[in-house]
């Protein structure tokens, strides 16, 4: 295999980075890697629902010498969205102008014990889409507007996608349709805003709490066994390994804007 490029601390110069779902799993691994790439004067804005793990992570990352701000907000409710939007409006206009990188990682599985025919409650469905689709759209549009078009600066938007954006899985109606909607949404952004780099990155089956839910709570026994076998045969991917692949993609910056790139494609 080719040698991985040795990460150069601060290689990205003074950049502004916004990451949702930062407090655990893939988001947490990603935050650590990003902090290592951001140069002096950079800003890392972390958003997540859980305040304590978020604050711990921020403290850890401030040791690298960059400015780390965190916002504890539930993006699935209006109040949380308003808090997040206010933070973007507050910090982005004066943030380092060189580069904006926005990573939409926050997401949830929904109730995977339910089949399609069990999903009869509009409130449950609407609240799922509010968090998994609406918030990603609103945060992205607000962040791009707040940062603005600045001469000589680059803007990159990443959607943490999934194989589920392309392929249906039993009992995963909400998750699959949410991921498909997000992919399409960001493809439209890529078309409308040719100077914004847009990437839909599917990180592969990660060894996270979400995978634990997948193999214990999925209603369909065959699907449950499939997820159990991934774990038993050591096929789950370490978050840091997948996050590193994403960072490399952003660094090489050769992807077609709006493309869906899977961990296994690279």
CSV table of C-alpha atoms in Angstrom, one decimal:
chain,number,residue,atom,x,y,z
A,1,UNK,CA,0.0,0.0,0.0
A,2,UNK,CA,1.1,3.6,-0.6
A,3,UNK,CA,2.6,5.4,2.3
A,4,UNK,CA,0.1,7.7,4.0
A,5,UNK,CA,1.2,11.3,3.8
A,6,UNK,CA,2.6,12.4,7.1
A,7,UNK,CA,0.2,15.0,8.5
A,8,UNK,CA,1.8,18.5,8.7
A,9,UNK,CA,0.5,20.4,11.7
A,10,UNK,CA,-1.3,23.6,10.7
A,11,UNK,CA,-1.1,22.7,7.0
A,12,UNK,CA,-4.4,24.3,6.2
A,13,UNK,CA,-3.4,27.7,7.5
A,14,UNK,CA,-5.8,30.0,9.2
A,15,UNK,CA,-9.1,28.3,8.5
A,16,UNK,CA,-12.6,28.2,9.9
A,17,UNK,CA,-14.1,24.8,10.5
A,18,UNK,CA,-17.6,24.0,11.7
A,19,UNK,CA,-18.5,20.4,12.7
A,20,UNK,CA,-21.9,19.1,13.9
A,21,UNK,CA,-22.3,15.9,16.0
A,22,UNK,CA,-18.8,16.5,17.4
A,23,UNK,CA,-19.1,15.0,20.9
A,24,UNK,CA,-18.7,11.3,20.1
A,25,UNK,CA,-18.1,8.6,17.5
A,26,UNK,CA,-17.0,9.7,14.1
A,27,UNK,CA,-17.4,13.4,14.9
A,28,UNK,CA,-15.1,13.3,17.8
A,29,UNK,CA,-12.4,11.5,15.8
A,30,UNK,CA,-12.8,14.0,13.0
A,31,UNK,CA,-12.5,17.0,15.4
A,32,UNK,CA,-9.2,15.7,16.7
A,33,UNK,CA,-7.8,15.2,13.2
A,34,UNK,CA,-9.1,18.6,12.0
A,35,UNK,CA,-7.5,20.4,15.0
A,36,UNK,CA,-4.1,19.0,13.9
A,37,UNK,CA,-4.5,20.5,10.4
A,38,UNK,CA,-5.7,23.9,11.4
A,39,UNK,CA,-3.0,26.6,11.6
A,40,UNK,CA,-2.5,29.6,14.0
A,41,UNK,CA,-5.5,31.9,14.2
A,42,UNK,CA,-7.9,29.1,13.1
A,43,UNK,CA,-11.3,28.6,14.5
A,44,UNK,CA,-13.0,25.3,15.2
A,45,UNK,CA,-16.7,25.5,16.0
A,46,UNK,CA,-18.1,22.3,17.5
A,47,UNK,CA,-21.8,21.6,17.8
A,48,UNK,CA,-23.5,18.6,19.5
A,49,UNK,CA,-26.3,17.8,21.8
A,50,UNK,CA,-24.3,16.6,24.9
A,51,UNK,CA,-22.7,19.5,26.7
A,52,UNK,CA,-20.2,17.7,28.9
A,53,UNK,CA,-18.4,15.5,26.3
A,54,UNK,CA,-18.4,18.6,24.0
A,55,UNK,CA,-16.7,20.8,26.7
A,56,UNK,CA,-14.1,18.0,27.5
A,57,UNK,CA,-13.3,17.7,23.8
A,58,UNK,CA,-13.0,21.5,23.4
A,59,UNK,CA,-10.6,21.7,26.4
A,60,UNK,CA,-8.4,18.9,24.9
A,61,UNK,CA,-8.3,20.5,21.5
A,62,UNK,CA,-7.5,24.0,22.8
A,63,UNK,CA,-4.1,22.5,23.8
A,64,UNK,CA,-3.2,22.6,20.1
A,65,UNK,CA,-3.3,26.4,20.2
A,66,UNK,CA,-6.3,27.0,18.1
A,67,UNK,CA,-9.5,28.8,19.0
A,68,UNK,CA,-12.2,26.2,19.8
A,69,UNK,CA,-15.9,27.3,20.4
A,70,UNK,CA,-18.6,24.9,21.3
A,71,UNK,CA,-22.4,25.1,21.1
A,72,UNK,CA,-24.5,22.5,22.9
A,73,UNK,CA,-27.8,22.4,21.0
A,74,UNK,CA,-30.4,19.9,19.9
A,75,UNK,CA,-30.6,20.6,16.1
A,76,UNK,CA,-33.9,18.7,16.0
A,77,UNK,CA,-35.8,21.4,17.8
A,78,UNK,CA,-36.4,25.1,16.9
A,79,UNK,CA,-34.6,26.4,20.0
A,80,UNK,CA,-31.5,24.4,19.3
A,81,UNK,CA,-31.4,25.5,15.7
A,82,UNK,CA,-31.8,29.1,16.7
A,83,UNK,CA,-28.9,28.8,19.1
A,84,UNK,CA,-26.7,27.2,16.5
A,85,UNK,CA,-27.7,29.8,13.9
A,86,UNK,CA,-26.9,32.6,16.3
A,87,UNK,CA,-23.5,31.1,17.0
A,88,UNK,CA,-22.7,30.9,13.2
A,89,UNK,CA,-24.0,34.5,12.7
A,90,UNK,CA,-21.8,35.6,15.7
A,91,UNK,CA,-18.5,34.0,14.8
A,92,UNK,CA,-18.4,33.4,11.0
A,93,UNK,CA,-18.4,37.0,9.7
A,94,UNK,CA,-15.2,37.8,11.6
A,95,UNK,CA,-13.7,34.3,11.3
A,96,UNK,CA,-10.4,33.7,9.5
A,97,UNK,CA,-11.1,34.4,5.8
A,98,UNK,CA,-8.8,31.9,4.1
A,99,UNK,CA,-11.0,28.8,4.2
A,100,UNK,CA,-14.4,27.6,5.4
A,101,UNK,CA,-15.0,23.9,6.0
A,102,UNK,CA,-18.4,22.9,7.1
A,103,UNK,CA,-19.0,19.2,8.1
A,104,UNK,CA,-22.6,18.0,8.5
A,105,UNK,CA,-22.0,14.9,10.7
A,106,UNK,CA,-24.9,15.0,13.2
A,107,UNK,CA,-27.5,12.4,12.6
A,108,UNK,CA,-29.6,9.6,14.2
A,109,UNK,CA,-30.9,6.2,13.2
A,110,UNK,CA,-34.5,6.6,14.1
A,111,UNK,CA,-36.5,3.7,15.6
A,112,UNK,CA,-35.1,0.8,13.7
A,113,UNK,CA,-37.3,-1.7,15.5
A,114,UNK,CA,-40.1,-0.4,13.3
A,115,UNK,CA,-41.0,-1.6,9.8
A,116,UNK,CA,-42.4,0.8,7.2
A,117,UNK,CA,-46.0,-0.2,8.2
A,118,UNK,CA,-45.2,0.7,11.8
A,119,UNK,CA,-44.4,4.3,11.0
A,120,UNK,CA,-47.8,5.9,11.3
A,121,UNK,CA,-47.1,8.8,13.6
A,122,UNK,CA,-46.4,12.1,11.6
A,123,UNK,CA,-44.8,13.7,14.7
A,124,UNK,CA,-42.2,10.9,15.0
A,125,UNK,CA,-41.4,11.2,11.3
A,126,UNK,CA,-41.3,15.0,11.2
A,127,UNK,CA,-39.1,15.2,14.2
A,128,UNK,CA,-36.7,12.6,12.6
A,129,UNK,CA,-36.5,14.7,9.4
A,130,UNK,CA,-36.2,18.0,11.3
A,131,UNK,CA,-33.0,16.7,12.9
A,132,UNK,CA,-31.6,14.7,10.0
A,133,UNK,CA,-32.5,16.8,7.0
A,134,UNK,CA,-33.9,20.2,7.8
A,135,UNK,CA,-31.1,21.1,10.3
A,136,UNK,CA,-28.4,20.1,7.8
A,137,UNK,CA,-29.9,22.3,5.1
A,138,UNK,CA,-30.5,25.3,7.3
A,139,UNK,CA,-27.1,25.2,9.0
A,140,UNK,CA,-25.4,24.9,5.7
A,141,UNK,CA,-27.3,27.8,4.1
A,142,UNK,CA,-26.8,30.0,7.2
A,143,UNK,CA,-23.1,29.2,7.5
A,144,UNK,CA,-22.4,30.0,3.8
A,145,UNK,CA,-24.3,33.2,4.1
A,146,UNK,CA,-22.7,34.3,7.4
A,147,UNK,CA,-19.2,33.5,6.0
A,148,UNK,CA,-20.0,35.2,2.7
A,149,UNK,CA,-18.1,35.2,-0.6
A,150,UNK,CA,-14.7,36.5,0.1
A,151,UNK,CA,-12.1,37.1,-2.6
A,152,UNK,CA,-9.4,34.4,-2.6
A,153,UNK,CA,-11.1,32.2,0.0
A,154,UNK,CA,-12.4,28.7,-0.5
A,155,UNK,CA,-15.5,27.1,0.9
A,156,UNK,CA,-16.1,23.4,1.3
A,157,UNK,CA,-19.2,21.6,2.6
A,158,UNK,CA,-19.2,18.0,3.6
A,159,UNK,CA,-22.2,15.8,4.2
A,160,UNK,CA,-21.5,12.6,6.2
A,161,UNK,CA,-23.5,10.3,4.0
A,162,UNK,CA,-24.0,6.5,4.0
A,163,UNK,CA,-24.4,3.5,1.8
A,164,UNK,CA,-28.0,3.9,2.9
A,165,UNK,CA,-28.3,7.0,0.7
A,166,UNK,CA,-28.1,4.7,-2.3
A,167,UNK,CA,-29.4,1.3,-1.0
A,168,UNK,CA,-32.5,0.4,0.9
A,169,UNK,CA,-32.2,-1.6,4.1
A,170,UNK,CA,-35.2,-3.3,5.9
A,171,UNK,CA,-36.4,-1.4,9.0
A,172,UNK,CA,-34.3,1.6,8.1
A,173,UNK,CA,-37.0,3.6,6.3
A,174,UNK,CA,-36.2,6.9,8.1
A,175,UNK,CA,-32.5,6.5,8.0
A,176,UNK,CA,-32.3,5.5,4.3
A,177,UNK,CA,-34.7,8.3,3.2
A,178,UNK,CA,-33.0,10.9,5.3
A,179,UNK,CA,-29.6,10.0,3.9
A,180,UNK,CA,-30.9,9.9,0.3
A,181,UNK,CA,-32.5,13.4,0.8
A,182,UNK,CA,-29.3,14.8,2.2
A,183,UNK,CA,-27.2,13.5,-0.7
A,184,UNK,CA,-29.6,15.1,-3.2
A,185,UNK,CA,-29.8,18.3,-1.3
A,186,UNK,CA,-26.0,18.7,-1.4
A,187,UNK,CA,-25.9,17.8,-5.1
A,188,UNK,CA,-28.3,20.7,-5.8
A,189,UNK,CA,-26.0,23.0,-3.7
A,190,UNK,CA,-23.0,21.9,-5.9
A,191,UNK,CA,-24.9,22.8,-9.0
A,192,UNK,CA,-26.1,26.2,-7.7
A,193,UNK,CA,-22.8,27.3,-6.1
A,194,UNK,CA,-20.0,26.3,-8.4
A,195,UNK,CA,-17.4,28.0,-6.2
A,196,UNK,CA,-18.4,25.9,-3.2
A,197,UNK,CA,-16.8,22.4,-3.0
A,198,UNK,CA,-19.4,19.9,-2.0
A,199,UNK,CA,-18.7,16.3,-0.9
A,200,UNK,CA,-21.0,13.5,0.2
A,201,UNK,CA,-18.7,11.1,2.1
A,202,UNK,CA,-19.9,7.7,3.2
A,203,UNK,CA,-17.6,6.6,6.1
A,204,UNK,CA,-18.3,2.9,5.9
A,205,UNK,CA,-19.6,0.7,8.8
A,206,UNK,CA,-18.0,2.4,11.8
A,207,UNK,CA,-17.4,0.9,15.2
A,208,UNK,CA,-19.7,3.2,17.1
A,209,UNK,CA,-22.8,3.3,19.4
A,210,UNK,CA,-24.9,3.5,16.2
A,211,UNK,CA,-23.5,0.2,15.0
A,212,UNK,CA,-24.3,-1.3,18.4
A,213,UNK,CA,-27.9,-0.2,17.9
A,214,UNK,CA,-27.9,-1.6,14.4
A,215,UNK,CA,-27.0,-5.1,15.5
A,216,UNK,CA,-29.2,-5.1,18.6
A,217,UNK,CA,-32.3,-3.1,17.7
A,218,UNK,CA,-33.0,-3.7,14.0
A,219,UNK,CA,-36.4,-5.3,13.7
A,220,UNK,CA,-35.5,-7.6,10.8
A,221,UNK,CA,-33.6,-10.6,12.1
A,222,UNK,CA,-31.6,-11.1,8.9
A,223,UNK,CA,-30.4,-7.5,9.0
A,224,UNK,CA,-29.5,-7.9,12.6
A,225,UNK,CA,-27.4,-10.9,11.8
A,226,UNK,CA,-25.7,-9.1,9.0
A,227,UNK,CA,-24.6,-6.3,11.4
A,228,UNK,CA,-23.5,-8.9,14.0
A,229,UNK,CA,-21.4,-10.6,11.4
A,230,UNK,CA,-19.7,-7.4,10.5
A,231,UNK,CA,-18.6,-7.0,14.1
A,232,UNK,CA,-17.6,-10.6,14.6
A,233,UNK,CA,-15.5,-10.8,11.5
A,234,UNK,CA,-13.7,-7.5,12.3
A,235,UNK,CA,-15.1,-5.6,9.4
A,236,UNK,CA,-16.2,-2.5,11.4
A,237,UNK,CA,-14.0,0.4,10.7
A,238,UNK,CA,-12.3,2.4,13.4
A,239,UNK,CA,-13.6,6.0,13.3
A,240,UNK,CA,-10.1,7.5,13.2
A,241,UNK,CA,-9.2,5.5,10.1
A,242,UNK,CA,-12.3,6.6,8.2
A,243,UNK,CA,-11.9,10.2,9.4
A,244,UNK,CA,-8.3,10.2,8.2
A,245,UNK,CA,-9.5,9.2,4.7
A,246,UNK,CA,-11.9,12.1,4.7
A,247,UNK,CA,-9.2,14.5,5.8
A,248,UNK,CA,-7.0,13.2,3.0
A,249,UNK,CA,-9.8,13.7,0.4
A,250,UNK,CA,-10.2,17.3,1.6
A,251,UNK,CA,-6.5,17.8,1.4
A,252,UNK,CA,-6.2,16.4,-2.2
A,253,UNK,CA,-9.3,18.3,-3.2
A,254,UNK,CA,-9.7,16.4,-6.5
A,255,UNK,CA,-13.2,15.1,-6.0
A,256,UNK,CA,-16.0,16.2,-8.3
A,257,UNK,CA,-18.2,18.7,-6.4
A,258,UNK,CA,-21.4,17.0,-5.3
A,259,UNK,CA,-19.9,13.5,-5.7
A,260,UNK,CA,-20.8,10.6,-3.4
A,261,UNK,CA,-17.5,9.0,-2.3
A,262,UNK,CA,-17.5,5.9,-0.2
A,263,UNK,CA,-14.7,4.8,2.3
A,264,UNK,CA,-14.2,1.7,0.1
A,265,UNK,CA,-13.8,3.7,-3.1
A,266,UNK,CA,-10.6,5.3,-1.9
